[in-house]
Coordinates of C-alpha atoms and ligand atoms in Angstrom, one line a residue:
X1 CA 4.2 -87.2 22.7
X2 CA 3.8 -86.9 26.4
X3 CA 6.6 -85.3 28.8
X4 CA 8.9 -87.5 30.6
X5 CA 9.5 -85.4 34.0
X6 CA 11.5 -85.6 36.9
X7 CA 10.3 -83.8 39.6
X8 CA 11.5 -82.4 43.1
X9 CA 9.3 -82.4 46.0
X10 CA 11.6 -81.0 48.9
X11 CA 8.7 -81.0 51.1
X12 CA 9.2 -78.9 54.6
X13 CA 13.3 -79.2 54.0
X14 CA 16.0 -76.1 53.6
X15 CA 17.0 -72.9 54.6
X16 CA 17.5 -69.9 52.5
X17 CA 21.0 -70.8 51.9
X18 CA 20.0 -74.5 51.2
X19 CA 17.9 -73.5 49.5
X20 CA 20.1 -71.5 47.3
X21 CA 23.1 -74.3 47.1
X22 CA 20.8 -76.9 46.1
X23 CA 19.5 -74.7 43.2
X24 CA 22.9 -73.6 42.4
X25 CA 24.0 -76.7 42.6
X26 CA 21.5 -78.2 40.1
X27 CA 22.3 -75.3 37.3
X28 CA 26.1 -76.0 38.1
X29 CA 25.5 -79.7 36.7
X30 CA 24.2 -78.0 33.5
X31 CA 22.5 -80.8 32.5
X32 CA 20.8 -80.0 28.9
X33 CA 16.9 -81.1 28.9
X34 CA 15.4 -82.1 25.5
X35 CA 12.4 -81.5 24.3
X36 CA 9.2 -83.7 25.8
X37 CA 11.5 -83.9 29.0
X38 CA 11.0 -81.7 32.0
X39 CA 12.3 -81.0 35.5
X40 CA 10.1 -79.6 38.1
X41 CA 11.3 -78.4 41.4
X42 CA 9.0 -78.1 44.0
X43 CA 9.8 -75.5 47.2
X44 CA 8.3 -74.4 50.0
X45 CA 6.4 -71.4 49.1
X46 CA 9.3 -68.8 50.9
X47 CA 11.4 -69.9 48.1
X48 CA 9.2 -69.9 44.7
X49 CA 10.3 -66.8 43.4
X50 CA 13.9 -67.5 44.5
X51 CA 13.7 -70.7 42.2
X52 CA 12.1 -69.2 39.6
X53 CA 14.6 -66.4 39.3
X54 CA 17.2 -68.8 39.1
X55 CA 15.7 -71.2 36.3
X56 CA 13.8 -68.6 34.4
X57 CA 16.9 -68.9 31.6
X58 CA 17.4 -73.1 31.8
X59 CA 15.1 -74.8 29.3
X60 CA 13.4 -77.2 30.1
X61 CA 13.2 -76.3 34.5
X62 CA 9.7 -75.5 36.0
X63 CA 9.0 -74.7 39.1
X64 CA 5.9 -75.7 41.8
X65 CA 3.8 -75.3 44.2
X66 CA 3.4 -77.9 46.9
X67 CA 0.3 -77.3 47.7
X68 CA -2.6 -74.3 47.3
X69 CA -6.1 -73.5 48.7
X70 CA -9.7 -73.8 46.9
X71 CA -10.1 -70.1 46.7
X72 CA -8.7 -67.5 44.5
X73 CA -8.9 -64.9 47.4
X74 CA -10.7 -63.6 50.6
X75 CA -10.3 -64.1 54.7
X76 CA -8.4 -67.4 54.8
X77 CA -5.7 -66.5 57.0
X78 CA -2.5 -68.3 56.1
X79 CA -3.3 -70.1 52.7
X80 CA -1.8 -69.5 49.4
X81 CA -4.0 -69.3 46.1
X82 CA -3.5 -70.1 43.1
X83 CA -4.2 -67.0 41.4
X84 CA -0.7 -65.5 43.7
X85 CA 1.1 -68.2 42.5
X86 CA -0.1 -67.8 38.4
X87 CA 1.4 -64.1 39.9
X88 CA 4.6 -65.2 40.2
X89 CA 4.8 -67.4 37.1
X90 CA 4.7 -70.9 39.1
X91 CA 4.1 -73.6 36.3
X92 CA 2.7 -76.6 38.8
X93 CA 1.2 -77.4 42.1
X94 CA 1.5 -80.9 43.5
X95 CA -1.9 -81.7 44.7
X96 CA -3.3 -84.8 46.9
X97 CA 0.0 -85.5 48.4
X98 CA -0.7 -88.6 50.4
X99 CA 1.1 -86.0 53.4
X100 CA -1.9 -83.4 52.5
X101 CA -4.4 -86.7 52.8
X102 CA -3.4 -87.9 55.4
X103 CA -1.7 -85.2 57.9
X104 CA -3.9 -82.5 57.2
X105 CA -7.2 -84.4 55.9
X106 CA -7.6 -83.3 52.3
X107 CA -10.5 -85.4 50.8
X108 CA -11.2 -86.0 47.4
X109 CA -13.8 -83.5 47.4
X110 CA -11.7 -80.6 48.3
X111 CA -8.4 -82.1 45.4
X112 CA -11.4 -81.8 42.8
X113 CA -11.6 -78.0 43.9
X114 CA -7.9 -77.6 44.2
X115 CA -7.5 -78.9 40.5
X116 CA -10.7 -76.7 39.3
X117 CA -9.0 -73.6 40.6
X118 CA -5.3 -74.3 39.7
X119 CA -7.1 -74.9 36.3
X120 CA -8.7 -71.8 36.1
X121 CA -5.5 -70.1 37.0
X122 CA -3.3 -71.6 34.2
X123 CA -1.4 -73.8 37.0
X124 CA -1.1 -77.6 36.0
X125 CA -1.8 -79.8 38.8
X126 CA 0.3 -82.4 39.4
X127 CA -2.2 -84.9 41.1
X128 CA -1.2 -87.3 43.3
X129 CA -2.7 -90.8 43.9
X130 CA -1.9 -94.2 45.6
X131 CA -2.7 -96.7 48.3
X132 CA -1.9 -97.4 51.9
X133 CA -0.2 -100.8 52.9
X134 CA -3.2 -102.0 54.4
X135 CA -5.2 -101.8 51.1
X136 CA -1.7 -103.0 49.1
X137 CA -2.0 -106.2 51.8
X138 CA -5.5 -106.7 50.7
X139 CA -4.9 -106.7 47.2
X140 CA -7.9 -103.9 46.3
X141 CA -5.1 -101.3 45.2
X142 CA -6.4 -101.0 41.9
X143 CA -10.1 -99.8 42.8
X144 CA -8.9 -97.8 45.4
X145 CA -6.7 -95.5 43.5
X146 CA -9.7 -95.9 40.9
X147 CA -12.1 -94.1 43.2
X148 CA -9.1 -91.2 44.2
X149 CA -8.8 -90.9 40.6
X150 CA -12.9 -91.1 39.6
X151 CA -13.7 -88.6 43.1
X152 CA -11.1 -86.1 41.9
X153 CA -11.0 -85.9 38.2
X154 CA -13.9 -87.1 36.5
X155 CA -15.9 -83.9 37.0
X156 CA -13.4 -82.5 34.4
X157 CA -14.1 -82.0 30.1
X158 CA -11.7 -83.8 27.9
X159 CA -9.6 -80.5 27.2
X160 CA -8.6 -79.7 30.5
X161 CA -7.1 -83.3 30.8
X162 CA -4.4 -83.1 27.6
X163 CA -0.9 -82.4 29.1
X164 CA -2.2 -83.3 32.7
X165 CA 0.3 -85.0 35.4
X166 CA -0.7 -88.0 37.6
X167 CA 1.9 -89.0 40.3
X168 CA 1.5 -92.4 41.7
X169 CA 2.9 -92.5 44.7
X170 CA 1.8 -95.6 47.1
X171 CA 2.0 -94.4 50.6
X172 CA 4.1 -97.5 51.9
X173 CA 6.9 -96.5 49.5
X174 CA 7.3 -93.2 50.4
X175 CA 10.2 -91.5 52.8
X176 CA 10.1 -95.2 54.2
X177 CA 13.1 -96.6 51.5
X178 CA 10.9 -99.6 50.0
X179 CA 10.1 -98.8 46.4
X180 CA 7.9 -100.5 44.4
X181 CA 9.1 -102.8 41.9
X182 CA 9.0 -101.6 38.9
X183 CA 6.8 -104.3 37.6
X184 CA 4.1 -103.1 40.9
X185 CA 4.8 -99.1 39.0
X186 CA 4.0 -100.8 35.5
X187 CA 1.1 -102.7 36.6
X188 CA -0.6 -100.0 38.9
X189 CA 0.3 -97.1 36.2
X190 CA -1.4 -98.8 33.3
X191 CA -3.9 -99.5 35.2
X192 CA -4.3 -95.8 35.5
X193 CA -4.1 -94.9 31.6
X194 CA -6.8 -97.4 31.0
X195 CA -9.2 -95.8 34.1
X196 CA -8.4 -92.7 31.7
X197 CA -8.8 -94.2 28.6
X198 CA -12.2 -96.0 29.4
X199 CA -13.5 -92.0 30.6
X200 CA -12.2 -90.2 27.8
X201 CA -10.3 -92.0 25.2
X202 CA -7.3 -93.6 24.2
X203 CA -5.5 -90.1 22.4
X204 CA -6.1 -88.3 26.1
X205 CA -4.8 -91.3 28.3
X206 CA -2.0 -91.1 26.1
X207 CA -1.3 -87.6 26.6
X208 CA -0.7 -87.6 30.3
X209 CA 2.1 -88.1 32.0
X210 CA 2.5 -90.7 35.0
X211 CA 4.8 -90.4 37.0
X212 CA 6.2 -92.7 39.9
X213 CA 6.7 -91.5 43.6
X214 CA 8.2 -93.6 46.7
X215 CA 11.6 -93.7 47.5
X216 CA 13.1 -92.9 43.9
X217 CA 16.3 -93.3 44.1
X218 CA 19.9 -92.7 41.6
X219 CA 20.4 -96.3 41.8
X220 CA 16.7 -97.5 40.8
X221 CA 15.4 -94.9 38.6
X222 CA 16.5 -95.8 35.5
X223 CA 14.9 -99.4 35.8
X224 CA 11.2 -97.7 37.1
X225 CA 11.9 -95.2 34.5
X226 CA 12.0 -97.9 31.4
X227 CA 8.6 -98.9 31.8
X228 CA 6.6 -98.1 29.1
X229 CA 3.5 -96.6 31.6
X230 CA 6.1 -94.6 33.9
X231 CA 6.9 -91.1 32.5
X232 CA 9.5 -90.2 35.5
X233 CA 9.1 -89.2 39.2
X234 CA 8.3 -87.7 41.5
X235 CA 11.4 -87.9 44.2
X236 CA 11.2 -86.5 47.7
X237 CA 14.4 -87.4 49.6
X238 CA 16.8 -87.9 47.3
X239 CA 15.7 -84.8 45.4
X240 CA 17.5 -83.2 48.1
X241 CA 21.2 -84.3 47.3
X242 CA 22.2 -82.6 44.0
X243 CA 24.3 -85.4 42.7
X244 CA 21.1 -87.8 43.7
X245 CA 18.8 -85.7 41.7
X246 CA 20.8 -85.1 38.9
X247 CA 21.3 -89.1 38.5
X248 CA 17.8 -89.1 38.3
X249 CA 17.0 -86.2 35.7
X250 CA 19.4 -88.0 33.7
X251 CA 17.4 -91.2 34.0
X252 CA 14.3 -90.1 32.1
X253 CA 13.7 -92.1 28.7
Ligands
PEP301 C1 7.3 -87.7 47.8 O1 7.6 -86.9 48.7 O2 6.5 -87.5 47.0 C2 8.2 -88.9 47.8 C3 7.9 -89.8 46.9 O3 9.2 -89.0 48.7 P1 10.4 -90.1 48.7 O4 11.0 -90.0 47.4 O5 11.3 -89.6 49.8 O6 9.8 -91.4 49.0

């Protein structure tokens, strides 16, 4: 059965102390995680082995990456590979946040390397897809994510696909308060198992968990999470607030 996950993306938020008190703050909820269902708390890369000291005993917790460069080493002044963070005993990187698209012009091109080499390093991306308004307004949602998706991904053998995490996240939903219905999550997300399914089969688009991003929310989650193509989130803001989050963690099917 394929994981139903909650996952943090605190973004360029905290100090060292928030840091700490959100962590602390999560533990303190001691919320019990069952098997197929995990939480994954992604923080900036000051704080990784912080988190990961902290969760190392709590079943079920996993912590990420939010981002990592297309080389496992060498003169790239300020960039973090993936072989560091497999160091450190990171489970995930998010990769292809529509922030990383759009701010600092990651292509699909360069996500296919950044998957290949989190790959190769025993890191599970946590891949990122979704639309801008404009294309929403135009109603050609579906083939773009299809392209993000076929750009990106289809380079890679059956195998290295089981267990793999897609986030949709469509870029007019997120940080901006307007979530998609849930019925927009359903239709786009099974949309996105069948994109997998007509590639490589229905037993590995089964296997790989979808989750929803865009203004996820304690008071909406548990209506995106029911849908039978949405395997939890992927929750910026409110992944901030510990009472928020843990709403949401507890929200998972
Ligand atoms: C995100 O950062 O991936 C995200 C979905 O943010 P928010 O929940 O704040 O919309």
């Amino acid at each position: 059965m394929r994981k139903q996950i909650a996952a943090a993306n605190w973004k360029m938020n905290c100090t060292l102390q928030q840091a700490i008190d959100l962590i602390d703050g999560l533990i303190k909820e001691n919320i019990s995680i069952i098997p197929d269902r995990e939480v994954v708390i992604a923080v900036p890369f000051p704080y990784l082995i912080l988190a990961k000291e902290k969760l190392k005993n709590r079943n079920g917790f996993k912590v990420a990456a939010q981002n990592c460069y297309t080389q496992s080493s060498g003169a790239f002044t300020g960039e973090v590979s993936t072989v560091m963070l497999n160091s450190i005993g990171i489970d995930y990187v998010i990769i292809g946040h529509s922030e990383r698209r759009e701010i600092f012009g990651e292509d699909n091109k360069m996500l296919s390397q950044k998957v290949d080499i989190c790959l190769t390093n025993n890191l599970k991306p946590i891949f990122c897809c979704g639309e801008p308004l404009q294309i929403r307004e135009n109603e050609t949602q579906n083939e773009y994510v299809e392209k993000q998706i076929r750009e990106s991904l289809f380079h890679l053998e059956s195998a290295q696909l089981e267990n793999f995490v897609v986030a949709y996240e469509p870029i007019w939903a997120i940080g901006t308060g307007k979530t998609a219905s849930s019925q927009q999550a359903q239709e786009m997300q099974a949309h996105i198992r069948n994109i997998f399914k007509e590639k490589y089969g229905g037993a590995i688009a089964a296997s790989i968990s979808i989750l929803y991003g865009g203004s996820v929310k304690a008071n909406n989650a548990k209506e995106i999470f029911e849908k039978p193509d949405v395997d939890g989130g992927l929750v910026g803001g409110a992944s901030l607030v510990v009472a928020e989050f843990a709403t949401i963690i507890k929200s998972l099917k």
